[in-house]
XYZ file of C-alpha atoms in Angstrom:
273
model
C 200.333 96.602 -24.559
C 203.556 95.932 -22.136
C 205.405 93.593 -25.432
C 207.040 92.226 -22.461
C 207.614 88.419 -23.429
C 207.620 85.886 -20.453
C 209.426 83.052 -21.653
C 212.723 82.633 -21.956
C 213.873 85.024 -19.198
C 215.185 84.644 -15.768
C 212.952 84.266 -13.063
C 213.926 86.850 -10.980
C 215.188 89.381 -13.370
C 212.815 92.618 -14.507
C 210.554 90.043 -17.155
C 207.461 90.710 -15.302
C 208.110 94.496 -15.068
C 205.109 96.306 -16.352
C 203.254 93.112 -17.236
C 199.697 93.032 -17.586
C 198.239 89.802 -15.055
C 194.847 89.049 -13.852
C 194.602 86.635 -11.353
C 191.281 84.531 -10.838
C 190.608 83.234 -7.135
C 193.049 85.731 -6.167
C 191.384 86.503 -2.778
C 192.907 83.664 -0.745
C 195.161 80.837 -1.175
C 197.245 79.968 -4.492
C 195.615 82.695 -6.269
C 196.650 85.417 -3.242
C 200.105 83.605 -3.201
C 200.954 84.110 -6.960
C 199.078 87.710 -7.353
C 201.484 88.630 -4.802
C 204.324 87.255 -6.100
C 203.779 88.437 -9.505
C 203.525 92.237 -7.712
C 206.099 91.843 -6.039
C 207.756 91.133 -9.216
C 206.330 94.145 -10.607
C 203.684 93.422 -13.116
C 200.566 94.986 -12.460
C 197.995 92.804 -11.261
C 194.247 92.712 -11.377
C 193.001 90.247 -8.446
C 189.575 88.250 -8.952
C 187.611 86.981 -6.576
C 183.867 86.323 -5.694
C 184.792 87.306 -2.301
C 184.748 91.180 -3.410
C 186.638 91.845 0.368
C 189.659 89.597 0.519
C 190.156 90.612 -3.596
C 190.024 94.057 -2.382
C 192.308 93.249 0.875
C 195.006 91.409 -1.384
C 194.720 93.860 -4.340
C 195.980 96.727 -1.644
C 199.048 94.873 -0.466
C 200.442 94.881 -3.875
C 199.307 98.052 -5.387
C 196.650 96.540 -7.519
C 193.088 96.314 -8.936
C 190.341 94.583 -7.485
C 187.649 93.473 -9.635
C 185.397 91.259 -7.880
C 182.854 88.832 -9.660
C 182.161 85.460 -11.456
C 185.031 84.367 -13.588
C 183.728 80.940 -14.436
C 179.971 82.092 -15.895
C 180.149 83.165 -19.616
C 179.068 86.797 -18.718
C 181.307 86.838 -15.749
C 184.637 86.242 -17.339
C 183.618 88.718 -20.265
C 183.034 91.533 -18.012
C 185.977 90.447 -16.278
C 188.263 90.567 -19.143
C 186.698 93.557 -20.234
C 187.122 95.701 -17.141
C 190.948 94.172 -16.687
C 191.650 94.942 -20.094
C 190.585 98.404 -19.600
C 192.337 98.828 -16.195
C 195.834 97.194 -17.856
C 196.043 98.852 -21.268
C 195.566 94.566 -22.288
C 196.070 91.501 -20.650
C 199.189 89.739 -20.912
C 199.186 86.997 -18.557
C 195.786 85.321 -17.724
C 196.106 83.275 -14.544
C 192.725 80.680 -14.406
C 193.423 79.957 -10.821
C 189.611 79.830 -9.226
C 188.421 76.199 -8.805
C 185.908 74.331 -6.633
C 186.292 70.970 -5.109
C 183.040 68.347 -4.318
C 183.283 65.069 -2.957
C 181.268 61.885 -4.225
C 180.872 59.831 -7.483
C 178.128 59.394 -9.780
C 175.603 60.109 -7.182
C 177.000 63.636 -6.224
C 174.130 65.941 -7.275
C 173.726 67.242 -10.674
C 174.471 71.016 -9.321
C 177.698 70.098 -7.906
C 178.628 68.301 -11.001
C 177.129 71.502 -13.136
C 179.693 73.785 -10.813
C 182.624 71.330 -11.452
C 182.343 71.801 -15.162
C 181.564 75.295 -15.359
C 184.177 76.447 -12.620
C 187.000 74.240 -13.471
C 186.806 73.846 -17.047
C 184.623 76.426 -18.552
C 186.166 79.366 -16.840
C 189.164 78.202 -18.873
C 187.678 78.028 -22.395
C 185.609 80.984 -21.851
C 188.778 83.256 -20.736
C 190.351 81.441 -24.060
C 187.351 82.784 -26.319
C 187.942 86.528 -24.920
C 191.871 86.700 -24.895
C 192.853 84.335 -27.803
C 191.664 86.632 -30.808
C 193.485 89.162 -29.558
C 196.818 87.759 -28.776
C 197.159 86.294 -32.050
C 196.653 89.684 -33.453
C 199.695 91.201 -31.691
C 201.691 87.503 -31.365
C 201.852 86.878 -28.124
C 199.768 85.890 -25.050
C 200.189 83.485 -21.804
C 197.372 81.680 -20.223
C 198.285 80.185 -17.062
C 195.709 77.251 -15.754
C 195.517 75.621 -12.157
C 194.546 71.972 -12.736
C 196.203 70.016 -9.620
C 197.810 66.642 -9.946
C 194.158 65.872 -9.886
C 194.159 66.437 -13.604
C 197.522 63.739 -14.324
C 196.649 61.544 -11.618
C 193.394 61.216 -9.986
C 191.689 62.672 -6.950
C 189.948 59.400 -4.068
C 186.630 60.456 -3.260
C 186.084 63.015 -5.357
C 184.371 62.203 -9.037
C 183.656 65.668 -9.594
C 186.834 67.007 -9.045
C 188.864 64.381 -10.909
C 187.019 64.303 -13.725
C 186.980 67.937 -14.771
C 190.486 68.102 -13.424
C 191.145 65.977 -16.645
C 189.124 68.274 -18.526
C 191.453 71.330 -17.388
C 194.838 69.559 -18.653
C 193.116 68.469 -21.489
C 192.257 72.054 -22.614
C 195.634 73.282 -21.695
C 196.979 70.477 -23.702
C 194.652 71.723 -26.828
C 195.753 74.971 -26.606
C 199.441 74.389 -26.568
C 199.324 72.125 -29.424
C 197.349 74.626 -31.482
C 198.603 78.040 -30.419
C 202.183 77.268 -29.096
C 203.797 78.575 -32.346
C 201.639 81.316 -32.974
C 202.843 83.132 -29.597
C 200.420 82.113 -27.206
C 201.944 80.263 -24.340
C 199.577 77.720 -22.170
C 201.007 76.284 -18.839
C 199.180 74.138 -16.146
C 200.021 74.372 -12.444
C 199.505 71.010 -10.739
C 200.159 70.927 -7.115
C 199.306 68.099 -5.100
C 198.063 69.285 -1.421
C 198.591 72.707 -0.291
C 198.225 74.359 2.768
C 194.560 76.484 1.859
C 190.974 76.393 2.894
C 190.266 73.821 0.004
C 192.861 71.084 2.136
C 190.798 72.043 5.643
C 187.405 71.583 3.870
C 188.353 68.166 2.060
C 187.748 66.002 5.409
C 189.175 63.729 7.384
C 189.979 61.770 4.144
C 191.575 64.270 1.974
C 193.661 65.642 4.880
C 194.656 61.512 4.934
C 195.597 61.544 1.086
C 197.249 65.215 0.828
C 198.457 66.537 3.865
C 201.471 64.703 4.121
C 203.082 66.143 1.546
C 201.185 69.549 1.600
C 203.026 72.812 1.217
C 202.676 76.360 1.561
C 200.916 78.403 -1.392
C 203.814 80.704 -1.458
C 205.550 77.235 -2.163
C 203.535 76.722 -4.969
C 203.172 80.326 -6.116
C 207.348 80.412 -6.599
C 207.004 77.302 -8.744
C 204.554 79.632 -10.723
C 208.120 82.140 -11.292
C 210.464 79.930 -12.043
C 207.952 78.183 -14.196
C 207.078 81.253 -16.391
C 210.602 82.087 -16.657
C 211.167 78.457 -18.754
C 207.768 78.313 -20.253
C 207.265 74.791 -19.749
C 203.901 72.996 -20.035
C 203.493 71.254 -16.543
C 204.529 73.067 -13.655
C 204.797 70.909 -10.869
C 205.520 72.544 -7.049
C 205.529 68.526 -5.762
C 208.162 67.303 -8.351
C 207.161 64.006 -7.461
C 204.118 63.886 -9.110
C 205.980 63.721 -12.255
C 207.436 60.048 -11.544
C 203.306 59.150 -10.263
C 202.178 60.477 -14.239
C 205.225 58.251 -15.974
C 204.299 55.064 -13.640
C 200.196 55.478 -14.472
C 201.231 55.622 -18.169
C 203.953 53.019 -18.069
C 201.519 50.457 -15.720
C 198.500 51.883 -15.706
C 196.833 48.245 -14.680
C 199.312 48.808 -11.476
C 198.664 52.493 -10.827
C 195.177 51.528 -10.353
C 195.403 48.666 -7.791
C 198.103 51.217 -6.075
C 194.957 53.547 -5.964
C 192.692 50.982 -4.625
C 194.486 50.215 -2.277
C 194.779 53.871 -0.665
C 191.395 53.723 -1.110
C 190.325 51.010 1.056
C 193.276 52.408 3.423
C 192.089 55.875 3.825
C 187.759 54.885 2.988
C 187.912 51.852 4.916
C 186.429 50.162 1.420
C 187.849 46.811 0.374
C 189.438 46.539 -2.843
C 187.924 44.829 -5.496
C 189.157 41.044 -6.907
């Protein structure tokens, strides 16, 4: 074990020096942004990916360890953890980055609803199963989640997505409340859109919603820095999307009509009466 501690510290100081990090969707994207920037940073960094290739690719650039596979599926994230844990003397920071988005409500298929759960919610829990017994034994332990404003706010067009989004923070939220003074840290990253394949392959309609206000995953992935320097709960590259979460809880009656109203912008669907 590294007993480095992440909180607390300055986010560009020598806190992530010889940290143990595995990094889940690693291969592209967020995941690639942050496993860099935690390298770069000097922790040593397992990257994740089911795309065994760009894990490999990414692991190179920073000197790390690829280990390729399912880290949403109950055996998948064991082995996972297993083999990381192995390869890092014991995880310190667990970064639950992989996610899937599918469009459509209650109609979208029962598969894509089944992926939803396990990818962006179960991942988490199982990962929490593994690590949890473990860091409470030695006191300290940091699970990092990636939930999206999806999980505060809400996600147009996409049931799936939204809905386990919610599922995510809530988790997050659990684990805080019951761990957070028993040295187990639990942060959620919620961007709004970035600049990744996810943003090209969410249509003409998500592009509508998110790309204004996209930015870069190495945007996002210095949030992740400064944010496990201070240790708080939200992390939020778009700092916006705090004042959206206080006006849905202060008005929620008016956040809503806001949202129907995109809607019927962007879906061409008129708002309800």
């Amino acid at each position: 074990m590294t007993g480095v501690e992440l909180k607390n510290t300055q986010p560009k100081g020598t806190q992530l020096t010889d940290v143990g990090a595995v990094v889940t969707g690693g291969g592209n994207g967020i995941g690639a942004a942050i496993a860099r920037r935690l390298g770069a940073a000097g922790a040593r960094v397992v990257v994740n990916d089911l795309d065994a290739g760009a894990a490999e690719a990414v692991a190179a650039e920073i000197s790390g360890i690829a280990v390729p596979g399912d880290a949403a599926s109950e055996a998948g994230v064991t082995a996972l953890i297993a083999e990381a844990g192995a390869h890092l003397g014991g995880i310190d920071l667990y970064v639950a980055n992989a996610g899937v988005a599918v469009s459509g409500g209650p109609e979208a298929l029962e598969s894509d609803w089944d992926l939803s759960w396990q990818v962006n919610v179960m991942a988490h829990v199982r990962a929490a199963r593994e690590l949890v017994p473990g860091w409470l034994e030695r006191g300290r332990g940091h699970l990092l989640t990636t939930v999206s404003a999806a999980g505060l706010l809400s996600m147009l067009g996409s049931a799936p997505y939204s809905v386990t989004k919610h599922a995510a923070l809530a988790f997050g939220e659990w684990m805080s409340a019951t761990y957070g003074d028993r040295g187990i840290t639990t942060q959620c990253l919620c961007p709004l859109g970035v600049r990744t394949n996810m943003l090209d392959d969410s249509g003409s309609e998500g592009r509508a919603i998110l790309a204004g206000d996209a930015i870069t995953p190495e945007e996002v992935a210095d949030a992740v820095i400064a944010g496990l320097a201070d240790g708080r709960f939200l992390i939020l590259p778009h700092p916006q999307v705090a004042d959206y979460y206080a006006a849905r809880a202060a008005d929620t009656d008016a956040w809503l009509a806001g949202m129907r109203r995109l809607q019927a912008k962007v879906f061409g669907t008129q708002e309800q009466a």
